[in-house]
Amino acid sequence: MLAAEAQLKALMLSALAGDAAAYRALLAALGELLRRYYARRLRDAASAEDLVQETLIAVHTRRATYDTALPFTPWLYAVARYKLLDHLRRGRVRATVALDDAVDLFAEDESEAALARRDLDRLLETLPAATREAIRQVKIEGLTTGEAAERSGRSEIAVRVGIHRGLKALGDKLREGRSREDR
Amino acid sequence: MKTDELIDRLAGELAPVSRVAVPRTLALGLGAGAAVSFVAMWLWLGIRPDLASAADTSAFWMKFFYTLTLGCFAFWAVERLARPGAGSRVQMTLLAIPVVVLLVLALVQIDGVSRTARMHLMMGASANVCPWRIAILSLPVFAGTFWALGKFGPTRLVVAGAMAGLLAGAFGAWIYAFHCDESAAPFVVIWYTLGIAAIGALGGLLGRALLRW
């Protein structure tokens, strides 16, 4: 994701300066990202594609609101999430959001979560490397378990089980920490 | 339309964007609204005749800086809220500083004075009109800030609307202070703040309807 972030941000900066070729490449890449984002959250493929287009238009008309001092992807996903929630609020479709996706559907702005992310990183450090990577890819970067399995060269089942165990271990650690604070 | 065609069209429309576009447009809306408000205040209520001598008193500058610092912090908060994914908690928290400072000043002023004097410090001579006038004078600024914010991408519409309302209220009150001849901190912290907060509430109520994109 870091490579993608750097690449997308560089394209966005060129686009803001008026580089049409960079802008075209950026929009094409965003189209892919957004298609995956909405496909995972909406049952109806046609309205997912509508949202992709609507979000691309929003990216275009609101591009001045991107603060170049901040990372690009949180901005993009904040726009995407706004468009998704706006779409759901209009009530034209029923959402098909898996329970574990709902967590990031209603998550806080990513930039405000910087502190939380640091704590999360510290917690993740306590897990075995393979589990940590799997959780990072699936729960934080938003890859499917299939994609994560492909990247790590393990089976999808192994990735799923690893994530499940890892999350459980994190939960135990959190509870431990909290009861220590209560004392 | 196919998404590829859309991308072609959008890329064809690309124009360079200034990095200060957000604060600049916001300042433009705010400035235009404030200019209208100022003229309205002048024609409707008039600038206080003793402005020159009032400018030598700390009471005048208390009102001036109370409203101005509120306005500046609210401007900063709105500038963040206009951007998807940008944090605004710090800026919104800063808004409490001028209120707390003036509240302390007001408590010092009413400490140990008689009941009648305390009443006078709180009610002045214009408590019944002050918040209303501030609210009315804020409306042009309200229109200006909402016009600007509507061009951007607020994702929390109620919060963004409320902050834009506070911004308008603070500058409406700043303009009203050129007419108002009240000089007690308790009066200002109650009635000015009430007028500003009312416009903030209005902004929150209208946020979802006016700021959707």
CSV table of N, CA and C in Angstrom, one decimal, chain A residues 13 15-20 23-24 27-28 35 49 53 56-58 60 62-68 70 75 78-79 82-83 86 89-90 108-109 111-112, chain B residues 1-3 6-8 10-17 19 21-22 80 82-89 150-157 208 211-213:
chain,number,residue,atom,x,y,z
A,13,LEU,N,-0.3,15.1,-7.3
A,13,LEU,CA,0.4,16.4,-7.3
A,13,LEU,C,0.6,16.9,-8.7
A,15,ALA,N,-1.2,16.2,-11.3
A,15,ALA,CA,-2.5,16.5,-11.8
A,15,ALA,C,-2.9,17.9,-11.3
A,16,LEU,N,-2.7,18.2,-10.0
A,16,LEU,CA,-3.0,19.5,-9.5
A,16,LEU,C,-2.2,20.6,-10.1
A,17,ALA,N,-1.1,20.3,-10.6
A,17,ALA,CA,-0.3,21.3,-11.3
A,17,ALA,C,-0.7,21.4,-12.8
A,18,GLY,N,-1.6,20.5,-13.2
A,18,GLY,CA,-2.1,20.7,-14.6
A,18,GLY,C,-1.6,19.6,-15.6
A,19,ASP,N,-1.0,18.6,-15.1
A,19,ASP,CA,-0.4,17.5,-16.0
A,19,ASP,C,-1.5,16.5,-16.4
A,20,ALA,N,-2.1,16.7,-17.6
A,20,ALA,CA,-3.2,15.9,-18.0
A,20,ALA,C,-2.9,14.4,-18.1
A,23,TYR,N,-2.9,12.9,-14.8
A,23,TYR,CA,-4.3,12.9,-14.3
A,23,TYR,C,-5.1,11.7,-14.9
A,24,ARG,N,-4.9,11.5,-16.2
A,24,ARG,CA,-5.6,10.4,-16.8
A,24,ARG,C,-5.1,9.1,-16.1
A,27,LEU,N,-6.8,8.8,-12.7
A,27,LEU,CA,-8.2,8.5,-12.7
A,27,LEU,C,-8.4,7.0,-13.0
A,28,ALA,N,-7.6,6.5,-14.0
A,28,ALA,CA,-7.7,5.1,-14.3
A,28,ALA,C,-7.4,4.2,-13.1
A,35,ARG,N,-13.7,0.7,-7.9
A,35,ARG,CA,-14.6,-0.5,-8.3
A,35,ARG,C,-14.5,-1.6,-7.3
A,49,GLU,N,-21.1,0.7,-10.2
A,49,GLU,CA,-20.4,1.4,-11.2
A,49,GLU,C,-20.8,2.8,-11.3
A,53,GLN,N,-18.4,6.2,-10.9
A,53,GLN,CA,-18.4,7.4,-11.8
A,53,GLN,C,-18.6,8.6,-11.0
A,56,LEU,N,-15.6,9.5,-9.1
A,56,LEU,CA,-14.5,10.1,-10.0
A,56,LEU,C,-14.9,11.6,-10.3
A,57,ILE,N,-16.2,11.9,-10.5
A,57,ILE,CA,-16.6,13.2,-10.8
A,57,ILE,C,-16.3,14.1,-9.5
A,58,ALA,N,-16.6,13.5,-8.3
A,58,ALA,CA,-16.4,14.3,-7.1
A,58,ALA,C,-14.9,14.5,-6.9
A,60,HIS,N,-12.8,14.9,-9.2
A,60,HIS,CA,-12.5,15.9,-10.1
A,60,HIS,C,-12.9,17.3,-9.6
A,62,ARG,N,-13.8,18.3,-6.6
A,62,ARG,CA,-13.4,18.7,-5.3
A,62,ARG,C,-11.9,18.5,-5.1
A,63,ARG,N,-11.2,18.4,-6.2
A,63,ARG,CA,-9.8,18.1,-6.1
A,63,ARG,C,-9.0,19.2,-5.3
A,64,ALA,N,-9.5,20.4,-5.3
A,64,ALA,CA,-8.8,21.4,-4.5
A,64,ALA,C,-8.8,21.2,-3.0
A,65,THR,N,-9.7,20.3,-2.5
A,65,THR,CA,-9.8,20.0,-1.1
A,65,THR,C,-8.7,19.0,-0.6
A,66,TYR,N,-8.0,18.5,-1.6
A,66,TYR,CA,-6.9,17.6,-1.1
A,66,TYR,C,-5.7,18.4,-0.6
A,67,ASP,N,-5.4,18.2,0.7
A,67,ASP,CA,-4.3,19.0,1.4
A,67,ASP,C,-3.0,18.2,1.0
A,68,THR,N,-2.2,18.9,0.2
A,68,THR,CA,-1.0,18.2,-0.3
A,68,THR,C,0.0,17.8,0.8
A,70,LEU,N,-0.9,16.1,3.4
A,70,LEU,CA,-1.4,14.8,4.0
A,70,LEU,C,-1.3,13.7,2.9
A,75,TRP,N,-7.7,10.7,1.9
A,75,TRP,CA,-8.6,11.7,1.2
A,75,TRP,C,-9.5,10.9,0.3
A,78,ALA,N,-12.0,8.9,2.0
A,78,ALA,CA,-13.0,9.7,2.7
A,78,ALA,C,-14.1,10.1,1.7
A,79,VAL,N,-13.7,10.5,0.5
A,79,VAL,CA,-14.6,10.9,-0.6
A,79,VAL,C,-15.5,9.6,-0.9
A,82,TYR,N,-17.9,8.9,1.8
A,82,TYR,CA,-19.0,9.9,1.8
A,82,TYR,C,-20.0,9.5,0.8
A,83,LYS,N,-19.5,9.2,-0.4
A,83,LYS,CA,-20.5,8.9,-1.5
A,83,LYS,C,-21.3,7.7,-1.3
A,86,ASP,N,-23.9,8.5,1.4
A,86,ASP,CA,-24.9,9.3,0.8
A,86,ASP,C,-25.8,8.5,0.0
A,89,ARG,N,-27.9,6.4,2.3
A,89,ARG,CA,-28.9,7.3,2.9
A,89,ARG,C,-30.1,7.6,2.0
A,90,ARG,N,-29.8,7.7,0.8
A,90,ARG,CA,-30.9,7.9,-0.2
A,90,ARG,C,-31.8,6.7,-0.2
A,108,GLU,N,-13.8,6.1,11.8
A,108,GLU,CA,-13.5,7.6,11.9
A,108,GLU,C,-12.6,8.0,10.7
A,109,ASP,N,-12.5,9.3,10.5
A,109,ASP,CA,-11.6,9.7,9.5
A,109,ASP,C,-10.2,9.1,9.8
A,111,SER,N,-7.2,10.1,9.1
A,111,SER,CA,-6.1,11.0,9.6
A,111,SER,C,-6.3,11.2,11.1
A,112,GLU,N,-7.6,11.3,11.5
A,112,GLU,CA,-7.8,11.5,13.0
A,112,GLU,C,-7.4,10.2,13.8
B,1,MET,N,-23.0,6.4,-19.6
B,1,MET,CA,-21.7,6.6,-20.1
B,1,MET,C,-20.7,5.6,-19.6
B,2,LYS,N,-19.8,5.2,-20.4
B,2,LYS,CA,-18.8,4.3,-19.9
B,2,LYS,C,-17.8,5.1,-19.0
B,3,THR,N,-17.2,4.3,-18.0
B,3,THR,CA,-16.3,5.0,-17.1
B,3,THR,C,-15.1,5.5,-17.8
B,6,LEU,N,-15.8,8.7,-19.4
B,6,LEU,CA,-15.9,9.8,-18.3
B,6,LEU,C,-14.5,10.2,-17.9
B,7,ILE,N,-13.5,9.3,-17.8
B,7,ILE,CA,-12.2,9.6,-17.5
B,7,ILE,C,-11.6,10.5,-18.5
B,8,ASP,N,-11.8,10.2,-19.8
B,8,ASP,CA,-11.3,11.0,-20.9
B,8,ASP,C,-11.8,12.4,-20.8
B,10,LEU,N,-13.1,14.0,-18.1
B,10,LEU,CA,-12.6,14.7,-16.9
B,10,LEU,C,-11.1,15.1,-17.2
B,11,ALA,N,-10.3,14.2,-17.8
B,11,ALA,CA,-8.9,14.6,-18.0
B,11,ALA,C,-8.8,15.8,-19.0
B,12,GLY,N,-9.8,15.8,-19.9
B,12,GLY,CA,-9.8,16.9,-20.9
B,12,GLY,C,-10.1,18.3,-20.2
B,13,GLU,N,-10.8,18.2,-19.1
B,13,GLU,CA,-11.3,19.4,-18.4
B,13,GLU,C,-10.2,19.9,-17.4
B,14,LEU,N,-9.1,19.2,-17.3
B,14,LEU,CA,-8.2,19.5,-16.2
B,14,LEU,C,-7.6,20.9,-16.3
B,15,ALA,N,-7.7,21.6,-15.2
B,15,ALA,CA,-7.0,22.9,-15.1
B,15,ALA,C,-6.2,22.9,-13.8
B,16,PRO,N,-5.0,23.6,-13.7
B,16,PRO,CA,-4.3,23.6,-12.5
B,16,PRO,C,-5.1,24.2,-11.3
B,17,VAL,N,-4.8,23.7,-10.1
B,17,VAL,CA,-5.5,24.1,-9.0
B,17,VAL,C,-4.5,24.7,-8.0
B,19,ARG,N,-2.9,25.6,-4.4
B,19,ARG,CA,-2.9,24.9,-3.2
B,19,ARG,C,-3.6,25.6,-2.1
B,21,ALA,N,-6.5,27.2,-2.6
B,21,ALA,CA,-7.8,27.4,-3.1
B,21,ALA,C,-8.9,27.4,-2.0
B,22,VAL,N,-8.8,26.4,-1.1
B,22,VAL,CA,-9.8,26.3,0.0
B,22,VAL,C,-9.8,27.6,0.9
B,80,ARG,N,-10.6,23.0,7.7
B,80,ARG,CA,-10.3,21.6,7.8
B,80,ARG,C,-11.5,20.7,7.5
B,82,ALA,N,-13.8,21.3,5.5
B,82,ALA,CA,-14.1,21.4,4.1
B,82,ALA,C,-13.4,20.3,3.3
B,83,ARG,N,-12.4,19.6,4.0
B,83,ARG,CA,-11.6,18.6,3.3
B,83,ARG,C,-11.9,17.2,3.8
B,84,PRO,N,-12.3,16.3,2.8
B,84,PRO,CA,-12.5,14.9,3.2
B,84,PRO,C,-11.3,14.3,4.0
B,85,GLY,N,-11.6,13.7,5.1
B,85,GLY,CA,-10.5,13.0,5.8
B,85,GLY,C,-9.6,13.8,6.6
B,86,ALA,N,-9.7,15.1,6.6
B,86,ALA,CA,-8.8,15.9,7.4
B,86,ALA,C,-9.3,16.1,8.8
B,87,GLY,N,-8.4,16.0,9.8
B,87,GLY,CA,-8.8,16.1,11.2
B,87,GLY,C,-9.2,17.6,11.6
B,88,SER,N,-10.1,17.7,12.5
B,88,SER,CA,-10.5,19.1,12.8
B,88,SER,C,-10.7,19.2,14.3
B,89,ARG,N,-10.4,18.2,15.1
B,89,ARG,CA,-10.6,18.2,16.5
B,89,ARG,C,-9.9,19.3,17.2
B,150,GLY,N,-19.9,25.0,0.2
B,150,GLY,CA,-20.6,24.1,-0.7
B,150,GLY,C,-19.8,23.7,-1.9
B,151,LYS,N,-18.7,24.5,-2.2
B,151,LYS,CA,-17.9,24.1,-3.3
B,151,LYS,C,-16.9,23.1,-3.0
B,152,PHE,N,-16.7,22.8,-1.7
B,152,PHE,CA,-15.7,21.9,-1.2
B,152,PHE,C,-16.3,20.5,-0.8
B,153,GLY,N,-15.7,19.8,0.0
B,153,GLY,CA,-16.1,18.4,0.3
B,153,GLY,C,-16.3,18.1,1.8
B,154,PRO,N,-17.2,18.8,2.5
B,154,PRO,CA,-17.4,18.5,3.9
B,154,PRO,C,-18.0,17.1,3.9
B,155,THR,N,-17.5,16.2,4.8
B,155,THR,CA,-18.1,14.9,4.9
B,155,THR,C,-19.0,14.7,6.1
B,156,ARG,N,-18.8,15.6,7.1
B,156,ARG,CA,-19.6,15.6,8.3
B,156,ARG,C,-20.5,16.8,8.2
B,157,LEU,N,-21.6,16.7,7.6
B,157,LEU,CA,-22.4,17.9,7.2
B,157,LEU,C,-22.9,18.7,8.4
B,208,ARG,N,-27.1,19.5,6.6
B,208,ARG,CA,-27.4,18.4,5.7
B,208,ARG,C,-28.1,18.8,4.4
B,211,LEU,N,-25.4,21.5,2.4
B,211,LEU,CA,-24.0,21.2,2.1
B,211,LEU,C,-23.8,19.9,1.3
B,212,ARG,N,-24.9,19.2,1.0
B,212,ARG,CA,-24.7,17.8,0.4
B,212,ARG,C,-24.1,18.0,-1.0
B,213,TRP,N,-23.3,17.0,-1.3
B,213,TRP,CA,-22.6,17.1,-2.7
B,213,TRP,C,-22.5,15.7,-3.2
